[in-house]
Coordinates of C-alpha atoms and ligand atoms in Angstrom, one line a residue:
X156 CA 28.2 -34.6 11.8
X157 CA 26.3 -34.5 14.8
X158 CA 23.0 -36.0 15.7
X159 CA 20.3 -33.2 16.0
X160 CA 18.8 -32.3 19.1
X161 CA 15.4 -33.9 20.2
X162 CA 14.6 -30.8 22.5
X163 CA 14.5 -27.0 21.8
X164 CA 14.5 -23.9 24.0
X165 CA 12.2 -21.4 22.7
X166 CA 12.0 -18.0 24.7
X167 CA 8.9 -17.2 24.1
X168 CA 7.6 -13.1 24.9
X169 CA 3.9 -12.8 24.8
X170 CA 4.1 -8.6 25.1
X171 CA 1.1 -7.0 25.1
X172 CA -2.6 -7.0 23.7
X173 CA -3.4 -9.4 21.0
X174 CA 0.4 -10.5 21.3
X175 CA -0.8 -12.5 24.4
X176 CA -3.9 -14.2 22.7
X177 CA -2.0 -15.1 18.8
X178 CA 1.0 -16.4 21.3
X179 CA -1.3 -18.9 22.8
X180 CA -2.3 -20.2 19.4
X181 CA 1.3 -20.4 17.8
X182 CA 2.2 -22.2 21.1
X183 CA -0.9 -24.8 21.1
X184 CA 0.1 -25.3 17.5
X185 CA 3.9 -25.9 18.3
X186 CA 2.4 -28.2 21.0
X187 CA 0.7 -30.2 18.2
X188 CA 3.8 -30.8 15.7
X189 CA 6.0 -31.8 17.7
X190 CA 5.1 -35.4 18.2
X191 CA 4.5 -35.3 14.7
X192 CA 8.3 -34.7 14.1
X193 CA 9.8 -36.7 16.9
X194 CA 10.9 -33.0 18.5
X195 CA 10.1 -31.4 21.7
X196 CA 9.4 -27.6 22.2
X197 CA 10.6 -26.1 25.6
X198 CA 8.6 -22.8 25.6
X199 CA 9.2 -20.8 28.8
X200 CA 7.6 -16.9 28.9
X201 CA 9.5 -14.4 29.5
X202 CA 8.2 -10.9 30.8
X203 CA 8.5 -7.5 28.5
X204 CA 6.2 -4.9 27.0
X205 CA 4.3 -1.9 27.8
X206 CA 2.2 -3.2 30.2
X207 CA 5.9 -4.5 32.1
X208 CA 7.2 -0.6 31.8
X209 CA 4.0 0.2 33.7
X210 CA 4.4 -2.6 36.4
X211 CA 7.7 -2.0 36.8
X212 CA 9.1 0.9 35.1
X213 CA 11.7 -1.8 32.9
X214 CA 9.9 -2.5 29.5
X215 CA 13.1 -5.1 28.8
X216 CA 14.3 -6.4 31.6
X217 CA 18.0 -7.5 31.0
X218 CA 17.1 -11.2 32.1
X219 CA 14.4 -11.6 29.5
X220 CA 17.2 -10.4 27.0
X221 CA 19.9 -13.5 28.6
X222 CA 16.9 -15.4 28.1
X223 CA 16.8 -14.4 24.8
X224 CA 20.4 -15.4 23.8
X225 CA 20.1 -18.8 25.7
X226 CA 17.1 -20.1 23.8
X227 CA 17.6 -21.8 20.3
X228 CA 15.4 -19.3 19.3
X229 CA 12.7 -16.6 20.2
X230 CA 9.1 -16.5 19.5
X231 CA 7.5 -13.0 20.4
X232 CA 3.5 -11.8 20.0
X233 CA 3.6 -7.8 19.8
X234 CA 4.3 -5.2 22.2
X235 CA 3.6 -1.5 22.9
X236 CA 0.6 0.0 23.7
X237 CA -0.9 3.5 22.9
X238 CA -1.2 5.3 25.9
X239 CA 2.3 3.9 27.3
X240 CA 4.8 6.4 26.4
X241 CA 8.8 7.4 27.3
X242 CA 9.6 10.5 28.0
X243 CA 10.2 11.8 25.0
X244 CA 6.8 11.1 23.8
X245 CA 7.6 8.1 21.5
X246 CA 6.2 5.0 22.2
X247 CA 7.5 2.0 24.4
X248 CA 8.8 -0.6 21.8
X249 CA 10.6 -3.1 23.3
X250 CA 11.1 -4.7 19.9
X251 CA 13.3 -2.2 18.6
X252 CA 15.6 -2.4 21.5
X253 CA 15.5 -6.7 21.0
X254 CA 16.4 -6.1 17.3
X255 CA 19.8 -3.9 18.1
X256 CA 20.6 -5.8 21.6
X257 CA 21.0 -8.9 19.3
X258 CA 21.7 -7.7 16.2
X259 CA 18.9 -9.1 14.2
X260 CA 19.4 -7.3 10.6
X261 CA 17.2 -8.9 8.7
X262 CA 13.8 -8.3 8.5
X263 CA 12.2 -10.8 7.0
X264 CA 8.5 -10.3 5.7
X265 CA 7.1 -13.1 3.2
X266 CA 3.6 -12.3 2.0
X267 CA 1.4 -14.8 -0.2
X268 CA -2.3 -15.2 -0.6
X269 CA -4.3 -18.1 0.4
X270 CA -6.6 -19.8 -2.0
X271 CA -10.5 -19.5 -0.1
X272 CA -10.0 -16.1 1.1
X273 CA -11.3 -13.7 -0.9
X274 CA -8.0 -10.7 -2.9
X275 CA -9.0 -7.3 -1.8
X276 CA -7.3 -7.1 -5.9
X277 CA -9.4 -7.9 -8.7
X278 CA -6.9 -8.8 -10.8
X279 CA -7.0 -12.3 -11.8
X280 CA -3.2 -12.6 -11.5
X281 CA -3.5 -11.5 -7.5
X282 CA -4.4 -15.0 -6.1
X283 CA -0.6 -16.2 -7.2
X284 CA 1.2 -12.9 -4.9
X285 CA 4.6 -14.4 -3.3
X286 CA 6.9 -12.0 -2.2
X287 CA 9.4 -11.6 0.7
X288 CA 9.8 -8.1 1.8
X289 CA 13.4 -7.6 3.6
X290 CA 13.8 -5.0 5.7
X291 CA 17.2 -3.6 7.1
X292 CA 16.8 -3.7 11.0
X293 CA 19.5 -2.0 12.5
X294 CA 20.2 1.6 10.7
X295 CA 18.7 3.6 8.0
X296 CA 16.0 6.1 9.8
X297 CA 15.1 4.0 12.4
X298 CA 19.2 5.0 13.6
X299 CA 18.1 8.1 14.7
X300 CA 15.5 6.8 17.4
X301 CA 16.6 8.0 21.1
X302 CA 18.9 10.7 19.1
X303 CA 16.3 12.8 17.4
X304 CA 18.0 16.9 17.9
X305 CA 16.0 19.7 18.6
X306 CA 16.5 23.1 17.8
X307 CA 15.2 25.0 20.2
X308 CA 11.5 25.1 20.0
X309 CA 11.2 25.3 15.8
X310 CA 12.8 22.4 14.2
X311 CA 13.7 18.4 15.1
X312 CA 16.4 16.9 12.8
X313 CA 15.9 12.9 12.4
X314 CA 19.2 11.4 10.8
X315 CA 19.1 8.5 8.3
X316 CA 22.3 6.2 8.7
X317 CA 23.4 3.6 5.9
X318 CA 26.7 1.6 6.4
X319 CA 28.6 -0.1 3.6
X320 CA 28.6 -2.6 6.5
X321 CA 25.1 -2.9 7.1
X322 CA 24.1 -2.2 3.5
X323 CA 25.9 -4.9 2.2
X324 CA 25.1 -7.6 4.4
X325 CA 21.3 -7.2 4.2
X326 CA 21.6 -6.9 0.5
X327 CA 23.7 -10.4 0.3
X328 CA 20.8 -11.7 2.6
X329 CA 18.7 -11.1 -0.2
X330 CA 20.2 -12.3 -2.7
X331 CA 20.9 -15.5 -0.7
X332 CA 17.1 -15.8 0.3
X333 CA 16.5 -15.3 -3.7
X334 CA 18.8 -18.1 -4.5
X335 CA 17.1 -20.6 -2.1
X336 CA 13.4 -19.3 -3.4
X337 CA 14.6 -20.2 -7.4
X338 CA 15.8 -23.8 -5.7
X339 CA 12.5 -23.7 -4.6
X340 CA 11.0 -22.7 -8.2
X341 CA 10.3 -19.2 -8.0
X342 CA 11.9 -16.4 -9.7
X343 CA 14.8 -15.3 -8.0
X344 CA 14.7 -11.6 -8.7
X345 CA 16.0 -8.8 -6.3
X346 CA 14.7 -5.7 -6.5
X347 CA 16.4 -2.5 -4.5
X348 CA 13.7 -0.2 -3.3
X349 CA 15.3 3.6 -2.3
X350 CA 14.9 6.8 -2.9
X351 CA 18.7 7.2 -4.5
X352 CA 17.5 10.5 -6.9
X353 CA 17.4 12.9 -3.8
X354 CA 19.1 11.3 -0.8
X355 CA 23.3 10.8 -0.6
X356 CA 22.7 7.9 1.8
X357 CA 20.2 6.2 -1.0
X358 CA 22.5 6.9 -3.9
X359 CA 25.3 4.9 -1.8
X360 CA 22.5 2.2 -0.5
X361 CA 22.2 1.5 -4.3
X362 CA 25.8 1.3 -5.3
X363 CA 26.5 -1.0 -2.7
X364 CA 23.3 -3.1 -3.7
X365 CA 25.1 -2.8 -7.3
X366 CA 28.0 -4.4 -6.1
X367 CA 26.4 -6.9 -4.4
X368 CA 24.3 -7.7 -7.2
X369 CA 27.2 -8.5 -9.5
X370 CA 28.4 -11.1 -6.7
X371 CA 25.6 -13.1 -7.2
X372 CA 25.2 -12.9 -11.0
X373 CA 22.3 -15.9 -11.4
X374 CA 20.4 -13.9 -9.7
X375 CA 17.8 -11.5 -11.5
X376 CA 18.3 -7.2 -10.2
X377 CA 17.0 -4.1 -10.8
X378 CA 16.3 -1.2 -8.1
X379 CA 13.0 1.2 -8.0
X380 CA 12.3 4.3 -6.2
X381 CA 10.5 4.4 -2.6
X382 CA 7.5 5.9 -4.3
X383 CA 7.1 4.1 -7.7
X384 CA 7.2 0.7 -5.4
X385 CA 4.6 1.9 -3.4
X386 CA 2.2 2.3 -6.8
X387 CA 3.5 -0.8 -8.4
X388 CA 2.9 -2.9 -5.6
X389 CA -0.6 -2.1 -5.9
X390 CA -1.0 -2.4 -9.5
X391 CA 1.4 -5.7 -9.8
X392 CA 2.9 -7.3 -6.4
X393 CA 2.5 -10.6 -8.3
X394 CA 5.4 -9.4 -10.3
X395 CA 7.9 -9.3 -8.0
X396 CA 9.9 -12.1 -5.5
X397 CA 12.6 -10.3 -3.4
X398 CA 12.3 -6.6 -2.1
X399 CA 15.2 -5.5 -0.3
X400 CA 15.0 -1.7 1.4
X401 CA 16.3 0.3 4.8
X402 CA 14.1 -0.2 7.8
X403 CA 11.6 3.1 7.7
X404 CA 11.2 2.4 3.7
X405 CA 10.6 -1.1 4.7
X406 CA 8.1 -0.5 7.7
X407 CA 5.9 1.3 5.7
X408 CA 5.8 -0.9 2.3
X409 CA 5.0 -4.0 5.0
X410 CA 2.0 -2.9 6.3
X411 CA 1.7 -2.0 2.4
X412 CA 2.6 -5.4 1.5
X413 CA 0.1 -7.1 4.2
X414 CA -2.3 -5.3 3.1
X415 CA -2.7 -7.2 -0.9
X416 CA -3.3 -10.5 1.2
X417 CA -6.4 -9.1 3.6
X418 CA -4.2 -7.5 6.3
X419 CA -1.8 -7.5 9.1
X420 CA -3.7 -10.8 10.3
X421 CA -1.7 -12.8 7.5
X422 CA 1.9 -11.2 8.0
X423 CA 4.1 -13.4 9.8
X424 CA 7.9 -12.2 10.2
X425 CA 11.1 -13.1 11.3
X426 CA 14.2 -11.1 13.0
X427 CA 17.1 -12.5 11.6
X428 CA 20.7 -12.1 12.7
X429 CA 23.7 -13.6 12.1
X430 CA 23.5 -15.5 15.7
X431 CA 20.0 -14.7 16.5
X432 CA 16.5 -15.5 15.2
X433 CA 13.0 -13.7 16.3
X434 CA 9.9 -14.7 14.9
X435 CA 6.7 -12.2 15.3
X436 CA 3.9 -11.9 13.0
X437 CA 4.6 -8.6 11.6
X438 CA 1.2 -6.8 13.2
X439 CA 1.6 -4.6 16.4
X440 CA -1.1 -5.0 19.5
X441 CA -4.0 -4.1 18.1
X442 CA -5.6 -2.3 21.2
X443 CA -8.9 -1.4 19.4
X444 CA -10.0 -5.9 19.1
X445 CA -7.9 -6.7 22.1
X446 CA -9.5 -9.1 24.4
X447 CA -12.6 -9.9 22.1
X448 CA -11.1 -13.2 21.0
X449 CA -11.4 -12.1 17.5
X450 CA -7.6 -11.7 16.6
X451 CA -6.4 -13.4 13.2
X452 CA -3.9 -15.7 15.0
X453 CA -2.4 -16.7 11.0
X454 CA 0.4 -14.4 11.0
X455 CA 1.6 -15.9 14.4
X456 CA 1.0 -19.2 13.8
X457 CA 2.9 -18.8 10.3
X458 CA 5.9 -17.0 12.0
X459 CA 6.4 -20.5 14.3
X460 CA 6.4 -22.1 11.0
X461 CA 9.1 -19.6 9.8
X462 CA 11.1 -20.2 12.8
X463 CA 11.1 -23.6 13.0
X464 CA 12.2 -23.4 8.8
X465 CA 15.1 -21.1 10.0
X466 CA 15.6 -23.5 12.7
X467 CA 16.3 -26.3 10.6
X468 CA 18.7 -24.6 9.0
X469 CA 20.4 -23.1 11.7
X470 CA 20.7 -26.8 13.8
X471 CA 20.8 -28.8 10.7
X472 CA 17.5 -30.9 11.7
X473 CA 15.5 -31.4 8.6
X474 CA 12.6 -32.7 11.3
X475 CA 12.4 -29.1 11.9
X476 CA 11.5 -27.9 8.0
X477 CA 9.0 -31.3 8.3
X478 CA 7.2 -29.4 10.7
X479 CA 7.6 -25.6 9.1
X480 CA 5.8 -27.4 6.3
X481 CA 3.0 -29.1 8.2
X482 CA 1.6 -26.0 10.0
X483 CA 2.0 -24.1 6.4
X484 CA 0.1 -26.9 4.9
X485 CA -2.3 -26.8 8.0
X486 CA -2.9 -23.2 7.3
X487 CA -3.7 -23.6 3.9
X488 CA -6.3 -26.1 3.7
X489 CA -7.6 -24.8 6.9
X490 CA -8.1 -21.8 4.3
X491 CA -9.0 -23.2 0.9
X492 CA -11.4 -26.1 2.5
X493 CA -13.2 -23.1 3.9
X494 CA -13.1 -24.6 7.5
X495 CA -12.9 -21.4 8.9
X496 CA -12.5 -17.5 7.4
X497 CA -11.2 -14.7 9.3
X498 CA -13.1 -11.8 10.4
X499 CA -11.4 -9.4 8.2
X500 CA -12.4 -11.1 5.2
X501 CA -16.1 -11.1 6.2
X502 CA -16.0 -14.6 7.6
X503 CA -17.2 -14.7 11.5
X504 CA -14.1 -17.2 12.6
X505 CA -12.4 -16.1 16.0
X506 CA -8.6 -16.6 17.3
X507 CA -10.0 -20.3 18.7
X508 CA -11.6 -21.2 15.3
X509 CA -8.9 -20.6 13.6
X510 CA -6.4 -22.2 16.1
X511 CA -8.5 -25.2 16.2
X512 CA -8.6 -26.0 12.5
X513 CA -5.0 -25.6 12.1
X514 CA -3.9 -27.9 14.9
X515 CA -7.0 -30.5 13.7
X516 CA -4.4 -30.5 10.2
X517 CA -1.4 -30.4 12.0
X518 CA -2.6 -34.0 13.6
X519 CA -4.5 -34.8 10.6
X520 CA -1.3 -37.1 9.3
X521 CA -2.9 -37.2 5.7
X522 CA -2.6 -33.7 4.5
X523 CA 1.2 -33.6 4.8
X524 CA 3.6 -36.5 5.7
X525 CA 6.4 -35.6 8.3
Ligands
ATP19 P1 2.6 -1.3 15.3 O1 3.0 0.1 15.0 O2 2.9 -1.7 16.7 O3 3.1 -2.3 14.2 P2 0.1 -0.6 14.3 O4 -0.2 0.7 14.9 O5 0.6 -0.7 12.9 O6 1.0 -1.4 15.3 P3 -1.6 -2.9 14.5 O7 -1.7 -3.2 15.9 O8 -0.8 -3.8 13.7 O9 -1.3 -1.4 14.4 O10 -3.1 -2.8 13.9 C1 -3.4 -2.2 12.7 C2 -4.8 -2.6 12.3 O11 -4.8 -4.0 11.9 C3 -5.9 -2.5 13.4 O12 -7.1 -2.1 12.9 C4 -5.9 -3.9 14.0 O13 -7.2 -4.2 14.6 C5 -5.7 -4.8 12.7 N1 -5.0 -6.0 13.1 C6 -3.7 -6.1 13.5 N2 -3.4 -7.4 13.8 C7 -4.5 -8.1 13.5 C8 -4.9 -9.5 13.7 N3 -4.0 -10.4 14.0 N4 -6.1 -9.9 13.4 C9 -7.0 -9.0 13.0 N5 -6.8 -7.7 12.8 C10 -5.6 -7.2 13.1

């Protein structure tokens, strides 16, 4: 076995809006764990976004990609901006073109809530919500982006693409992820989420999520429609552990998702491949509070943690997961001590608030030993 590393690259891509300002605080917070785990980050910026297409008319410039596959792994804020559009009137998302270029499948969405804030659920049951949302990156709807057919001047055709290839390795990523999570002591359930009684590529999503299911028997399976999911996850999310679903099924249900825990402010993500790993929280630029300081940088700061967890597993440096569990710690009793409360949940903390009381618990070497 090999001695891990002491230092790691991380390419790190700010993007645009709010992207810039929750980087800063994922990157202070990095700064501060590090000495706590005897590791050392190497974060260099790398330039891409909307506001680079405009400079430069290259939202992704191919060196920012090399950059991308030379780091040990990537840490990006959000990019795209409203009024920046191609020419075929869709907007510049360098993201989607990262998550093909590098083949990053797995779209990995945990969502919890956070004792102190307040449930925008009543239910008593909605303070214990754990989920992981996983999203297939690479096909489903989202294949028919930069190939969308018009028919003259009355119709456009959009094509949905499922692979057995692509079906069936995002569904054994779930049930993997479920089998760590029951190690863990959660429940280990997968559920399918598709729409297999109108579409043919849905009913062949859930034959192949079938199959997969009966290769990893100890773990728990059922699959719902698209639109039941969307109703139950409102009425019961606390039911559920693993969702597994193509990419525009999962887009939607994460903002969905995000939503149960107070917003897009408390969704981190990860971009997981087999080579690669991307960690974003999983909110977009937010034009309309850019530059007011006022940005909820949790969903950042929790993707770090969710890349440094991946990390550990990917170099085999349990230092790493020491410090994935710090900043998660961090986060949390920055949360329940009522320290500080996020403006979306009628508290008047800003980006620096919020930074600041996580790093204070990140040094604080009480609340979690490394
Ligand atoms: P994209 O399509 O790029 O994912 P979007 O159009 O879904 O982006 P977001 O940028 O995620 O939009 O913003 C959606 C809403 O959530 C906006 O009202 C925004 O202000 C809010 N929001 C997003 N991120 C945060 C955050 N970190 N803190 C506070 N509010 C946020």
């Amino acid at each position: 076995m090999t001695a891990p590393l002491s230092k790691y690259a991380i390419a790190v891509l700010p993007g645009d809006g709010i992207g810039r300002e929750v980087m800063a605080s994922a990157l202070a917070v990095l700064e501060a764990v590090a000495p706590r785990i005897g590791r050392r980050f190497e974060t260099v910026a790398h330039p891409a976004g909307a506001q680079h297409y405009l400079d430069t008319g290259v939202a992704l410039p191919e060196s920012t990609l090399q950059s991308c596959r030379d780091a040990h792994a990537i840490l990006f804020g959000a990019m795209g901006l409203p009024h920046v559009l191609g020419a075929d009137g869709t907007e510049i998302i360098p993201q989607l073109d990262i998550r093909f270029a590098l083949d990053l499948y797995a779209g990995v969405r945990p969502i919890r809530s956070f004792a102190g804030l307040p449930s925008p659920l009543s239910h008593p049951e909605a303070t214990t919500i754990d989920l992981v949302l996983v999203r297939e990156n690479t096909e489903g709807l989202f294949y028919a982006r930069g190939r969308g057919v018009m028919e003259g001047d009355s119709a456009a055709l959009d094509t949905m693409k499922i692979t057995r290839h692509g079906t069936e390795r995002i569904c054994d990523f779930a049930f993997k992820l479920a089998e760590r999570r029951r190690a863990q002591g959660r429940l280990g359930h997968v559920t399918s989420v598709d729409k297999a009684n109108v579409f043919q590529s849905m009913a062949f999503w859930r034959k192949i999520f079938e199959e997969q299911s009966r290769r990893h028997p100890t773990i728990g399976a059922d699959s719902a429609y698209v639109d039941a999911m969307a109703l139950n996850l409102v009425l019961k999310p606390w039911r559920y552990d693993v969702l597994v679903t193509e990419n525009m099924f999962g887009d939607i249900l994460s903002d969905l998702v995000a939503a149960l825990v107070g917003g897009m402010g408390m969704a981190p993500s990860g971009d997981i491949g087999d080579q690669y790993g991307l960690f974003q929280p999983a909110h977009g630029t937010a034009p309309d509070i850019a530059g007011q300081g006022i940005a909820n940088p949790t969903a950042m700061i929790l993707s770090a943690s969710m890349m440094l967890d991946w990390m550990a597993g990917k170099y085999d440096d349990e230092a790493l997961a020491d410090g994935a569990r710090i900043i998660d710690a961090a986060v949390q009793d920055a949360f329940a001590s009522q320290a500080v409360r996020p403006r979306e949940f009628g508290g008047s903390s800003g980006t620096t608030d919020i930074t600041q009381a996580v790093i204070d618990r990140v040094s604080a070497k009480n609340l979690v030993s490394a």
